[in-house]
Coordinates of C-alpha atoms and ligand atoms in Angstrom, one line a residue:
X16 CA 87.1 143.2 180.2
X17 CA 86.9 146.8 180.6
X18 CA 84.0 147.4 182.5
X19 CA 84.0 151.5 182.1
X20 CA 82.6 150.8 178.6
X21 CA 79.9 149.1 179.8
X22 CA 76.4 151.3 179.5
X23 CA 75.0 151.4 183.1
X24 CA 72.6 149.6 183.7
X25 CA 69.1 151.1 183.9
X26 CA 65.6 149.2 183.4
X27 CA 65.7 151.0 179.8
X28 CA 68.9 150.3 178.9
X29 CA 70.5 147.1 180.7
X30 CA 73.7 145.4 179.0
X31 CA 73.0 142.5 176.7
X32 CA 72.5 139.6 178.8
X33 CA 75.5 137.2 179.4
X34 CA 75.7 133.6 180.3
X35 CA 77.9 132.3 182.8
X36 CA 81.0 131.1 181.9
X37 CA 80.3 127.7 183.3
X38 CA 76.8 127.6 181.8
X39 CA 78.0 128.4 178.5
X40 CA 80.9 125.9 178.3
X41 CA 78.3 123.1 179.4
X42 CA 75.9 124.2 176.8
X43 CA 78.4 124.1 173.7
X44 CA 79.5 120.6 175.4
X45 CA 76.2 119.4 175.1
X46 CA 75.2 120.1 171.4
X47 CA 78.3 118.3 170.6
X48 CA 77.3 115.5 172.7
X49 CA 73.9 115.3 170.9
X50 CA 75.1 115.6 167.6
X51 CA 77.5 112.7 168.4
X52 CA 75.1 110.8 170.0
X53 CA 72.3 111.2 167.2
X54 CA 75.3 110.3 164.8
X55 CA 75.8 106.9 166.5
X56 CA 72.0 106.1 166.5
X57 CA 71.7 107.2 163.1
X58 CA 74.4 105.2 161.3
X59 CA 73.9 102.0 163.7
X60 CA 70.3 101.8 161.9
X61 CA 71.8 103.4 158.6
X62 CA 75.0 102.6 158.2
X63 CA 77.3 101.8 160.5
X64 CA 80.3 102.5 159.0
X65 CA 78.8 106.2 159.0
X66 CA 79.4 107.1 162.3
X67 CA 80.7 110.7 162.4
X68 CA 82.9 110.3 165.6
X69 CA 84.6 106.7 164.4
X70 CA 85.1 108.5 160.7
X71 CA 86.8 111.5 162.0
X72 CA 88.6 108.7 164.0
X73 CA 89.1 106.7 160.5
X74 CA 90.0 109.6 158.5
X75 CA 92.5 110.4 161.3
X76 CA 94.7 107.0 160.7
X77 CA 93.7 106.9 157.1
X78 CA 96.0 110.4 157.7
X79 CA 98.1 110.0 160.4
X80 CA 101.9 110.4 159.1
X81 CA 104.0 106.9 159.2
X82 CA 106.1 107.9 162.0
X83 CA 103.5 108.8 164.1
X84 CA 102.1 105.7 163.9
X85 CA 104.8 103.8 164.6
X86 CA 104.9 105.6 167.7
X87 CA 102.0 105.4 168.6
X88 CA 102.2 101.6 168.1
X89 CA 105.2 101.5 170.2
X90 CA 103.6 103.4 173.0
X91 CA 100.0 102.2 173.2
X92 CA 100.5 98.5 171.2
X93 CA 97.1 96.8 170.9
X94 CA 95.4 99.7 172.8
X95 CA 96.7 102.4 170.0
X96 CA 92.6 102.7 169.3
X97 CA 91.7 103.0 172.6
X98 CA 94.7 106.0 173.2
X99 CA 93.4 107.3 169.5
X100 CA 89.6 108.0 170.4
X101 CA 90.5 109.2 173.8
X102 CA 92.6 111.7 172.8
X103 CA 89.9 112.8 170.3
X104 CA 87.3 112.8 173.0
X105 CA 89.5 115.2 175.1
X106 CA 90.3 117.4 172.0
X107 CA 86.2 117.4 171.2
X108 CA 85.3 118.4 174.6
X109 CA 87.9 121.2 175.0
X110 CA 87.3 122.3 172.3
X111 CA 83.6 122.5 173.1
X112 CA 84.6 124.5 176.2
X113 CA 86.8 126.9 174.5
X114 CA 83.5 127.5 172.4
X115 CA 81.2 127.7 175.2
X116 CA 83.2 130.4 176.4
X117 CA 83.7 132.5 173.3
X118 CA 79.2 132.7 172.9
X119 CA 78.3 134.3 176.6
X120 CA 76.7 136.7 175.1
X121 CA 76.2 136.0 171.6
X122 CA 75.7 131.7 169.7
X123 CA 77.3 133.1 166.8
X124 CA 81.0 131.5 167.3
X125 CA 79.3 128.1 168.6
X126 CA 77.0 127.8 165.6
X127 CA 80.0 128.1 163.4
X128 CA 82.0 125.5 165.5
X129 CA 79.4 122.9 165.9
X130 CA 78.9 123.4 161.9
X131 CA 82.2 123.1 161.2
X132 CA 82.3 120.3 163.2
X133 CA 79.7 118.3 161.8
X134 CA 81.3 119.6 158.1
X135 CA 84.3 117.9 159.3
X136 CA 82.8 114.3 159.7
X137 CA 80.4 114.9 156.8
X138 CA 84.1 115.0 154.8
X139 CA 85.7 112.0 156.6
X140 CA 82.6 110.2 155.8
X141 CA 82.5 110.8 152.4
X142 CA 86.0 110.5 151.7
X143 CA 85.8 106.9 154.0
X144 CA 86.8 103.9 151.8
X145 CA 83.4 102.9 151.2
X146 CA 81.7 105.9 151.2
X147 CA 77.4 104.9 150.4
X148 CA 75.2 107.9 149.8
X149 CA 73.1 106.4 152.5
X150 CA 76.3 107.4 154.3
X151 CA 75.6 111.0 154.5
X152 CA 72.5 110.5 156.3
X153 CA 74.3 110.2 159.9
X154 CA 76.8 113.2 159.7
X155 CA 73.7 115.2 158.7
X156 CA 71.8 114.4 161.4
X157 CA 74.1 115.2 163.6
X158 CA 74.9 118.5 162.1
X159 CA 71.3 119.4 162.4
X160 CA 71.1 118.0 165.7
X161 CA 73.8 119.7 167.1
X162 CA 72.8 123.1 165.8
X163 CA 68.8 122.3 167.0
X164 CA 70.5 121.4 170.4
X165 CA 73.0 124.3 171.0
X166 CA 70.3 127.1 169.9
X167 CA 67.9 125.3 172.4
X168 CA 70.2 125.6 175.2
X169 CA 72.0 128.8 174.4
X170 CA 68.7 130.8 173.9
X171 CA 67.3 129.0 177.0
X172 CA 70.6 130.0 178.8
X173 CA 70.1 133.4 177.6
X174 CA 67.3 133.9 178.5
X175 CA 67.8 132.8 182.6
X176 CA 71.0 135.3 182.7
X177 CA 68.7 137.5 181.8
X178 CA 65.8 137.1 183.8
X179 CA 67.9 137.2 186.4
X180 CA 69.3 140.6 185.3
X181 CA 65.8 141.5 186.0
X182 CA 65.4 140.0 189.1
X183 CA 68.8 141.8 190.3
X184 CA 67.1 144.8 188.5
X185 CA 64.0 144.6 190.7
X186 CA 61.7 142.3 188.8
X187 CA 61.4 139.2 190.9
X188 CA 59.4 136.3 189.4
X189 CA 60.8 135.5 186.1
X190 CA 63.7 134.4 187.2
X191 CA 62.8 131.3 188.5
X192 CA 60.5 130.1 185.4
X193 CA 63.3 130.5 183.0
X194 CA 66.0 128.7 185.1
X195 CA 63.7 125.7 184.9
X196 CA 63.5 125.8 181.6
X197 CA 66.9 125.9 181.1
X198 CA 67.6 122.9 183.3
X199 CA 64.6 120.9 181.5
X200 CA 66.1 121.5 178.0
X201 CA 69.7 121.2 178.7
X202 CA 68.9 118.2 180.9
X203 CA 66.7 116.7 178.1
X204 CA 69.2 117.3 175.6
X205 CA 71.7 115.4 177.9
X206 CA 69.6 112.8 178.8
X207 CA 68.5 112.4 174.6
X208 CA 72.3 112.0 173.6
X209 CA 72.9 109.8 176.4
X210 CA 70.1 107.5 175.3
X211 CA 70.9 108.0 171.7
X212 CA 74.6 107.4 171.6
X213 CA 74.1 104.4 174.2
X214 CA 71.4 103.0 172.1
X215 CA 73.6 103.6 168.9
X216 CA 76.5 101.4 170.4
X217 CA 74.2 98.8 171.7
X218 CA 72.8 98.1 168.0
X219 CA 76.1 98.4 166.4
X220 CA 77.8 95.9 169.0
X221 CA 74.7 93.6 168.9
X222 CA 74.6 93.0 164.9
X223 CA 76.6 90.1 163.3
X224 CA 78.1 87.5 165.8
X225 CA 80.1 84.3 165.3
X226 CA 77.5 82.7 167.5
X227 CA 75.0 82.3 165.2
X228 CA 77.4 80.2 162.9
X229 CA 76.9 77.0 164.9
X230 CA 79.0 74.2 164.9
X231 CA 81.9 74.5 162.3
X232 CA 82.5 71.0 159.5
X233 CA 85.3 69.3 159.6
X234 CA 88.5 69.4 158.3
X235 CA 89.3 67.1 155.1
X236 CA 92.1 64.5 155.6
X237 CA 93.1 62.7 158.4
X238 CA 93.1 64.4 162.2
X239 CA 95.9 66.9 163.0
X240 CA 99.1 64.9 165.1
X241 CA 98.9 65.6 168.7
X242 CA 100.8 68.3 170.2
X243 CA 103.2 67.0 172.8
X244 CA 106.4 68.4 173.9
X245 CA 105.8 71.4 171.5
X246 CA 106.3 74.5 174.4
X247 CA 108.3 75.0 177.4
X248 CA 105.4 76.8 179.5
X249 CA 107.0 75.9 182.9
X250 CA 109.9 77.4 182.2
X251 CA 108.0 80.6 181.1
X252 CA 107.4 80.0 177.2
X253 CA 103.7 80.9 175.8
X254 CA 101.7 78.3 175.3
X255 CA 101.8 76.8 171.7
X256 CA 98.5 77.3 170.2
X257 CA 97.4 81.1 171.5
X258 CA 93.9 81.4 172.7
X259 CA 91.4 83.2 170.7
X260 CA 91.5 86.2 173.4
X261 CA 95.1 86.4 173.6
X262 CA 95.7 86.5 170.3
X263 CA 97.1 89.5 168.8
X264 CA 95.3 92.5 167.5
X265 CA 96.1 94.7 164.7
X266 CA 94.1 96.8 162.3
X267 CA 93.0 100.0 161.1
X268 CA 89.1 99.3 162.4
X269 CA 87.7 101.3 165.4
X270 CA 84.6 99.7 165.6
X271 CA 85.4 96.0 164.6
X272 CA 83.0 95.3 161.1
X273 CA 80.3 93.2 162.1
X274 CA 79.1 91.1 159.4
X275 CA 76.2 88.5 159.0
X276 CA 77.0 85.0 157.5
X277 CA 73.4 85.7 155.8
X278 CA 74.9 88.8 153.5
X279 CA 78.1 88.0 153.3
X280 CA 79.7 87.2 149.8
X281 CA 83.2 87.0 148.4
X282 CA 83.7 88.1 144.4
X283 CA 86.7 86.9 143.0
X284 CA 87.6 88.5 139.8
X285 CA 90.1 90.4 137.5
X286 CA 92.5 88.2 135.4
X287 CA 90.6 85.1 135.8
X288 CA 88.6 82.7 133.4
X289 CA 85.8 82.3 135.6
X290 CA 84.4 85.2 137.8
X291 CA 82.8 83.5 140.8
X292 CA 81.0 84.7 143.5
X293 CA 80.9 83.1 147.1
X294 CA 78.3 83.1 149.5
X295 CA 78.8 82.0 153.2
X296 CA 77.2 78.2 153.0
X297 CA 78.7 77.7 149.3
X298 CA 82.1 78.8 151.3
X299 CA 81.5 76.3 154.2
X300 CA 80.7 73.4 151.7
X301 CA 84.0 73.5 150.3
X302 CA 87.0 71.1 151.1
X303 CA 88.3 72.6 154.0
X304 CA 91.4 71.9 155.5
X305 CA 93.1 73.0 159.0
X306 CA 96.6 74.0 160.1
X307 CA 98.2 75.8 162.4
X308 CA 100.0 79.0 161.1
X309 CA 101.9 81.6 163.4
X310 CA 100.7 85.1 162.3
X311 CA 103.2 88.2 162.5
X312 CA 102.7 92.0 162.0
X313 CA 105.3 93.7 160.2
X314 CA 105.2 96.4 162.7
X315 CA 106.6 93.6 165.6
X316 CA 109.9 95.0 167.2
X317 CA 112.5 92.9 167.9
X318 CA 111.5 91.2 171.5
X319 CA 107.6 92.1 170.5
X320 CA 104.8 90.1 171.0
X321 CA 102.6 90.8 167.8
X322 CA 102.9 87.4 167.0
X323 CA 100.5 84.6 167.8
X324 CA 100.1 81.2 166.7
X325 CA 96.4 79.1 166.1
X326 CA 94.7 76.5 163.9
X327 CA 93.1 77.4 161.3
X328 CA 90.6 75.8 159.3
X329 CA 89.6 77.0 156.2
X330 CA 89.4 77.1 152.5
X331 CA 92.5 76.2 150.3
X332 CA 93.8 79.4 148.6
X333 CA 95.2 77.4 145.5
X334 CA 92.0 75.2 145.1
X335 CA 89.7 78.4 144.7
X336 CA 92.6 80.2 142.4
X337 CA 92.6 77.0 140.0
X338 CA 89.1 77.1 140.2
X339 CA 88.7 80.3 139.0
X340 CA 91.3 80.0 136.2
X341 CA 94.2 82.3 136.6
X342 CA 95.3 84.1 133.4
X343 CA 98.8 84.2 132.2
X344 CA 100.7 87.1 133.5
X345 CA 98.6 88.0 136.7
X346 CA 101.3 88.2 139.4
X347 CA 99.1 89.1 142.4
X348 CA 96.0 89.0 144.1
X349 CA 94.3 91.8 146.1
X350 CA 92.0 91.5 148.4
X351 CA 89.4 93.9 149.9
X352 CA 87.8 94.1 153.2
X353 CA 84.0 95.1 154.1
X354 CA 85.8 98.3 155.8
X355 CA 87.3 99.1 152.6
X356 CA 91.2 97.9 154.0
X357 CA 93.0 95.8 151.3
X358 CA 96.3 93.9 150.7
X359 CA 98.5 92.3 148.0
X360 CA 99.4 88.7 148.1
X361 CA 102.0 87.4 145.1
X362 CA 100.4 84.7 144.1
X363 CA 103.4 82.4 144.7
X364 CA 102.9 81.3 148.4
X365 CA 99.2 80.9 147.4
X366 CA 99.9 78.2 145.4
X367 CA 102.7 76.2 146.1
X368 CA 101.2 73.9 148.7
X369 CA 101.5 75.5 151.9
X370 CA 98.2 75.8 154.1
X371 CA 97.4 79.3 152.4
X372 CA 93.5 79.5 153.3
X373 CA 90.6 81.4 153.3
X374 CA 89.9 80.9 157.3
X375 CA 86.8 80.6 158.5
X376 CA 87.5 79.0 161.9
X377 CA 90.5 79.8 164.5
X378 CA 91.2 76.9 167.2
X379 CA 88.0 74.6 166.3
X380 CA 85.8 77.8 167.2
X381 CA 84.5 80.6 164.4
X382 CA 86.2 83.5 163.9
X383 CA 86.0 86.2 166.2
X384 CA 84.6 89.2 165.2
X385 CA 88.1 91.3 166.1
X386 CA 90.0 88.4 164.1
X387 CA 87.9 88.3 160.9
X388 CA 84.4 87.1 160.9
X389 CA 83.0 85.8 159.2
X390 CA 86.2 85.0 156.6
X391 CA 90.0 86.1 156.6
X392 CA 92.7 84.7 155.0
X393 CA 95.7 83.1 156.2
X394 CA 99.4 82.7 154.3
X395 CA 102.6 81.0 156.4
X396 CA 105.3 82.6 155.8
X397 CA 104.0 86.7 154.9
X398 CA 103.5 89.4 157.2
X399 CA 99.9 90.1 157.8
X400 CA 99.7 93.2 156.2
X401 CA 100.7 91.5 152.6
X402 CA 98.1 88.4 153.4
X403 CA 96.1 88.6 156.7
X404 CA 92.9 90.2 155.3
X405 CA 90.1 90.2 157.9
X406 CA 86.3 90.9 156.9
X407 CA 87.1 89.6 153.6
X408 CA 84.9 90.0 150.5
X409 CA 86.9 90.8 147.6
X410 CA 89.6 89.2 145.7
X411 CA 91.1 90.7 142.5
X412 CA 93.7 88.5 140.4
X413 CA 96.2 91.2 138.9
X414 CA 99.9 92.5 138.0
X415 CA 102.1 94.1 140.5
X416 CA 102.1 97.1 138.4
X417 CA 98.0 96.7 138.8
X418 CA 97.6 97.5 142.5
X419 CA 99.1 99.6 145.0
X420 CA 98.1 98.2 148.5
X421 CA 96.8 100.6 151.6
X422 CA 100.3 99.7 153.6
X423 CA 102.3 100.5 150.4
X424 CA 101.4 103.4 149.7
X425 CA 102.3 104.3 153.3
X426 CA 105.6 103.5 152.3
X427 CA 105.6 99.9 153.4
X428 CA 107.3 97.4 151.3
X429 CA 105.8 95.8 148.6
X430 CA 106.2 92.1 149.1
X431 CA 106.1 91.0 152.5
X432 CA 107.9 87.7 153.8
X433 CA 108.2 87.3 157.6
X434 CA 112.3 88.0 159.0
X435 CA 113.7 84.8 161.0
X436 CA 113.2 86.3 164.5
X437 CA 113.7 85.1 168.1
X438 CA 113.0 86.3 170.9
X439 CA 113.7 85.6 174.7
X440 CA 110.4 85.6 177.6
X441 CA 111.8 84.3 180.5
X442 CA 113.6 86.6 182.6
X443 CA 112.2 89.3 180.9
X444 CA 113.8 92.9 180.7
X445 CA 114.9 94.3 183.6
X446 CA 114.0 91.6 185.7
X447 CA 115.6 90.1 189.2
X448 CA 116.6 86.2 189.4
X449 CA 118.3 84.7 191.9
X450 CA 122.0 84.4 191.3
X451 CA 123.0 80.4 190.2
X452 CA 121.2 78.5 187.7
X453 CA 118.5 79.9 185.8
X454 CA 115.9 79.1 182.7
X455 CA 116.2 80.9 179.5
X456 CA 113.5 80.3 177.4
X457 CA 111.7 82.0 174.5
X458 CA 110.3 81.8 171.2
X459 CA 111.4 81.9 167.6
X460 CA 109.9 81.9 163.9
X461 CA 111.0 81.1 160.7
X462 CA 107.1 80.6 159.4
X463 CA 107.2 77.8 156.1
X464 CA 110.9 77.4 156.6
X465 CA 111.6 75.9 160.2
X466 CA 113.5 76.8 162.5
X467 CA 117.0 75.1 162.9
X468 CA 118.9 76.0 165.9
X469 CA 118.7 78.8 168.4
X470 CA 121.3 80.0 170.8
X471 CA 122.0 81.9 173.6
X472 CA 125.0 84.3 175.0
X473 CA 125.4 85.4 178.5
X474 CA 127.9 88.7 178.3
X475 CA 129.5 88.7 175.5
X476 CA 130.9 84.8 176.4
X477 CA 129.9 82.1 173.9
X478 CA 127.2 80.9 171.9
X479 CA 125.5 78.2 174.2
X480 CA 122.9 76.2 172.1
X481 CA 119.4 76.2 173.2
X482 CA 117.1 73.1 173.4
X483 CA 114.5 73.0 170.5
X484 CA 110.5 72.1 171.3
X485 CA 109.0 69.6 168.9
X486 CA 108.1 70.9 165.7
X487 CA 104.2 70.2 164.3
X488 CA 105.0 72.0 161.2
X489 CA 107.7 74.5 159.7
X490 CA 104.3 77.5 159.7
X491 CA 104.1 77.9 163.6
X492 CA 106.5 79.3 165.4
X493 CA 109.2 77.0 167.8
X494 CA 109.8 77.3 171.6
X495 CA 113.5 76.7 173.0
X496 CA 114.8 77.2 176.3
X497 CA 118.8 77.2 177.9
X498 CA 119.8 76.5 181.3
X499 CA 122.5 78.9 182.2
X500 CA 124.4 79.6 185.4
X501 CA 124.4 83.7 186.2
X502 CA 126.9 84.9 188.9
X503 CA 125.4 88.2 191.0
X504 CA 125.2 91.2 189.5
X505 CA 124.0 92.5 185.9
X506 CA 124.0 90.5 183.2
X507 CA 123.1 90.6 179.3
X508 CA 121.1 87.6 177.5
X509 CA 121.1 87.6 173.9
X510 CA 119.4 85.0 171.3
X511 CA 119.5 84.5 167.9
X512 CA 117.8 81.9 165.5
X513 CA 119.2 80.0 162.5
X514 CA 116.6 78.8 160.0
X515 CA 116.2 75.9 157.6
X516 CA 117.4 77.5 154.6
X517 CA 120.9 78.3 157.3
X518 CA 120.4 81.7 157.1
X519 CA 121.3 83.0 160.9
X520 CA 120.0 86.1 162.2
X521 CA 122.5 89.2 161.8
X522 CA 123.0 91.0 164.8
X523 CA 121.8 94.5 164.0
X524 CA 118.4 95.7 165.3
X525 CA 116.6 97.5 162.4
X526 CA 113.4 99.0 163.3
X527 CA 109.7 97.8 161.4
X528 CA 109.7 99.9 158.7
X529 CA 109.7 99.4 155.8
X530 CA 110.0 95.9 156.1
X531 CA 109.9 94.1 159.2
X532 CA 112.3 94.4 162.1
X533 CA 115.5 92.0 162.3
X534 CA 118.3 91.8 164.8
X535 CA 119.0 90.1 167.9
X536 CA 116.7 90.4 170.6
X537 CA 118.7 91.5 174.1
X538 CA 117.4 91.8 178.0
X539 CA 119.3 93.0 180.6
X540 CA 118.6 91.5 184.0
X541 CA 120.1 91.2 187.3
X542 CA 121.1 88.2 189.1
X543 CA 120.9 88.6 193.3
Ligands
LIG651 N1 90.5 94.2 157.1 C1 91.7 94.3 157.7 N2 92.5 93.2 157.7 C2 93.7 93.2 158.2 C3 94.2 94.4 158.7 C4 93.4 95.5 158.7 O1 93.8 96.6 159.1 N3 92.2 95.5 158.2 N4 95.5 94.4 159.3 C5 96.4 93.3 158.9 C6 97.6 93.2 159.7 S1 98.7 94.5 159.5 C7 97.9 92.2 160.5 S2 99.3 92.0 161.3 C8 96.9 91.1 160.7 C9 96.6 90.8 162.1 O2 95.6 89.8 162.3 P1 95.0 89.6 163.7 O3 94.5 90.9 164.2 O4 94.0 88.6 163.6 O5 96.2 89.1 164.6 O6 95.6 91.4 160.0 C10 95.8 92.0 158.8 N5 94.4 92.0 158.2
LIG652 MO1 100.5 94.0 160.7

């Protein structure tokens, strides 16, 4: 700053007052922060899928380029959300800063960036997948907010840096009175979003729970055979049946949908005889059966662990399809979530008499909200992006040519079946054992077709083969596990699984896209 051009300062003529750079970034922070925080109050009591921050968040995977988000599924797995709204965070706030410091003197260049922010989740909101006109009602607020709030603080802020010009000027007294004012509204409008963004959360997070379901009914037909001798846990194997919290996590929701049993209906609809319409306790009053089905995401690499296996009890797919009478030369369903996600399902492996359901309970316990509630549907045997649909409420019979789902038109494939995969879990990559006899033990899948055989190679020697768990049913996955004697020094352990149908696994790894990984999963460890 050339501070020759600067008029000298006189009690006439003093320079236009100028906030300090600190002041100023903490000001344009804080508008931001109010307008987010009024956002979340607003759409928890609105709307919650309204929420300006989680819609910029939404709009940002509804745009995020494949390959990114693949990557950022390999780096962050599970916790890709979590990576995803920090990162925004960070980006918010610096920008905030950046914008503090450009309005020292003048609130010009914040008003147009807290505008244009609040423009930017007006759009992501409206161009959400279930956009409401209540909808708008949130981003609003917090665009009004947010302008209210920075004015408030940047004239209060103002005003100090220049009553203390005057005191440095000679005129004592005002100073002090306009610093406290300043700290009262910039700590009030801290304080407000604070409460208001808290308070937002707490309301959202509180709604809808699979608590207030009570005890699940039971399953038609006789009780489910006992599972003995089905995993290989001491020797490092999951456990057969994943619990609820260690089940795996994927979808496009930041802020899971919480829906009450109360509201919740299911239409299904299109090429169909009979329209019908479900509500919750007509649902639950069905014949419901239960099985266990391993669920796995397309997106799994080979050696991944987006793959989990439960019981599931629920409502027979092909008993609600005949129900509703499919017409002649519907090929597919698809089906619809309350967050606006769908999928395609041919409508093959929904009828031919494998436990294809509409699930309303996972493990004898209702759905979690992360995995569904209060309805999702389960297929053996299909990836879950072709099948999977949690926070159902919409199921449309139709062609192929009919519907183009959200994953396909990201340039996944079209019909989804699960690969044959195996995988190894004990040693894991990289790991030490001590040289002699070891365990080798892992999983592998083959969902509604079994699994046959799997076996094992230690450098490049012969295929050793593996000892096969009991097998419940050809929809879960099936644990194995090799003894094998490793000499000191590095070694490389390599599986692969041959299926019912006597397909083996080829040994090529071939990333996710576009439709599923395959290849055989390798570790490298060290024997010492
Ligand atoms: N509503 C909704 N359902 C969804 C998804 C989603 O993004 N939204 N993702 C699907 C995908 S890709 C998978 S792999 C499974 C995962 O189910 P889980 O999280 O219960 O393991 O859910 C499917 N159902
Ligand atoms: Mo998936």
């Amino acid at each position: 700053m050339a501070i020759t051009t600067e008029p000298a300062p006189t009690a006439s003529r003093r320079p236009p007052p100028r906030i300090g750079g600190g002041i100023a970034a903490i000001a344009a922070v804080l508008a931001v922060a109010a307008a987010l925080g009024v956002g979340e109050l607003v759409a928890a009591l609105v709307s919650p899928a309204s929420s300006p921050f989680l819609a910029v968040g939404q709009a940002a995977i509804r745009l995020t380029p494949e390959w990114l988000k693949e990557f950022a599924i390999a780096q962050f797995g599970v916790y890709d959300k979590v990576a995803l709204l920090t990162g925004m965070t960070a980006a918010i706030v610096v920008v905030a800063i950046l914008t503090g410091l450009a309005s020292r003197r003048d609130e010009r260049p914040g008003l147009v960036v807290v505008a244009a922010m609040g423009v930017l989740a007006l759009v992501a909101v409206v161009t959400g997948p279930t956009f409401a006109p209540l909808d708008l009602i949130a981003p609003f607020a917090a665009l009004l907010v947010g302008i209210a709030a920075w004015f408030a603080v940047h004239r209060t802020a103002l005003a100090a840096a220049g009553a203390s010009a005057d005191v440095a000027g000679g005129q004592a007294g005002a100073g002090g009175t306009a610093r406290r004012r300043l700290l009262l509204t910039a700590g009030g409008v801290a304080v407000g979003a604070g409460v208001a963004g808290v308070a937002g959360r707490f309301l959202v997070t509180g709604a809808g729970s699979p608590s207030s379901v009570g005890p699940l009914p039971t399953a038609a037909g006789p009780p489910p055979p006992p599972l003995v001798g089905v995993d290989y846990v001491a020797a490092g194997t999951p456990t057969w049946l994943t619990q609820a919290a260690d089940f795996y996590r994927i979808d496009t929701a930041l802020s899971v949908p919480r829906l009450s049993t109360s509201s919740w209906s299911l239409r299904v609809h299109g090429m169909v005889n009979r329209e019908l319409t479900l509500t919750w306790d007509q649902l639950r009053s069905r014949r419901l059966v239960e099985a266990p089905v391993t669920l796995t995401c397309v997106s799994n690499e080979v050696g991944g662990n987006l793959v989990s296996n439960a019981r599931w009890l629920g409502v027979p797919m092909a008993e609600l399809l005949a129900e509703v009478g499919v017409q002649p030369g519907a090929e597919q369903i698809a089906s619809t979530s309350s967050d606006g996600w769908n999928c395609n399902t041919p409508l093959g492996p929904l009828t031919d008499g494998r436990p294809a359901m509409l699930a309303i309970g996972l493990n004898g316990q209702p759905l979690p909200v992360e995995h569904g509630f209060p309805v999702r549907m389960v297929v053996p045997g299909l990836y879950g992006y072709v099948s999977a649909c949690k926070w159902i409420t919409d199921i449309e019979v139709t062609t192929f040519a009919g519907f183009t789902s959200y994953w396909e038109q990201r340039g996944w494939a079209q019909q989804g079946p699960i690969k044959t995969q195996s995988r190894i879990d004990v040693p894991r990559r990289d790991a030490s054992v001590p040289a002699g006899p070891t365990m080798v033990a892992g999983v592998a899948w083959a969902q509604h077709t079994g699994i046959d055989a799997v076996e094992v190679r230690v450098d490049r020697g012969p295929w050793q083969r593996a000892e096969l768990a009991a097998e419940p049913t050809v929809d879960s996955w099936r644990m194995w596990k090799l003894p094998v004697t490793l000499s000191p020094g590095g070694h490389e352990l390599v599986v692969r699984a041959t299926d019912r149908s006597g397909y083996t696994q080829t040994p090529q790894v071939v990333p996710p896209i576009p439709d599923g990984a395959s290849g055989w999963h390798t570790v490298a460890v060290t024997a010492v």
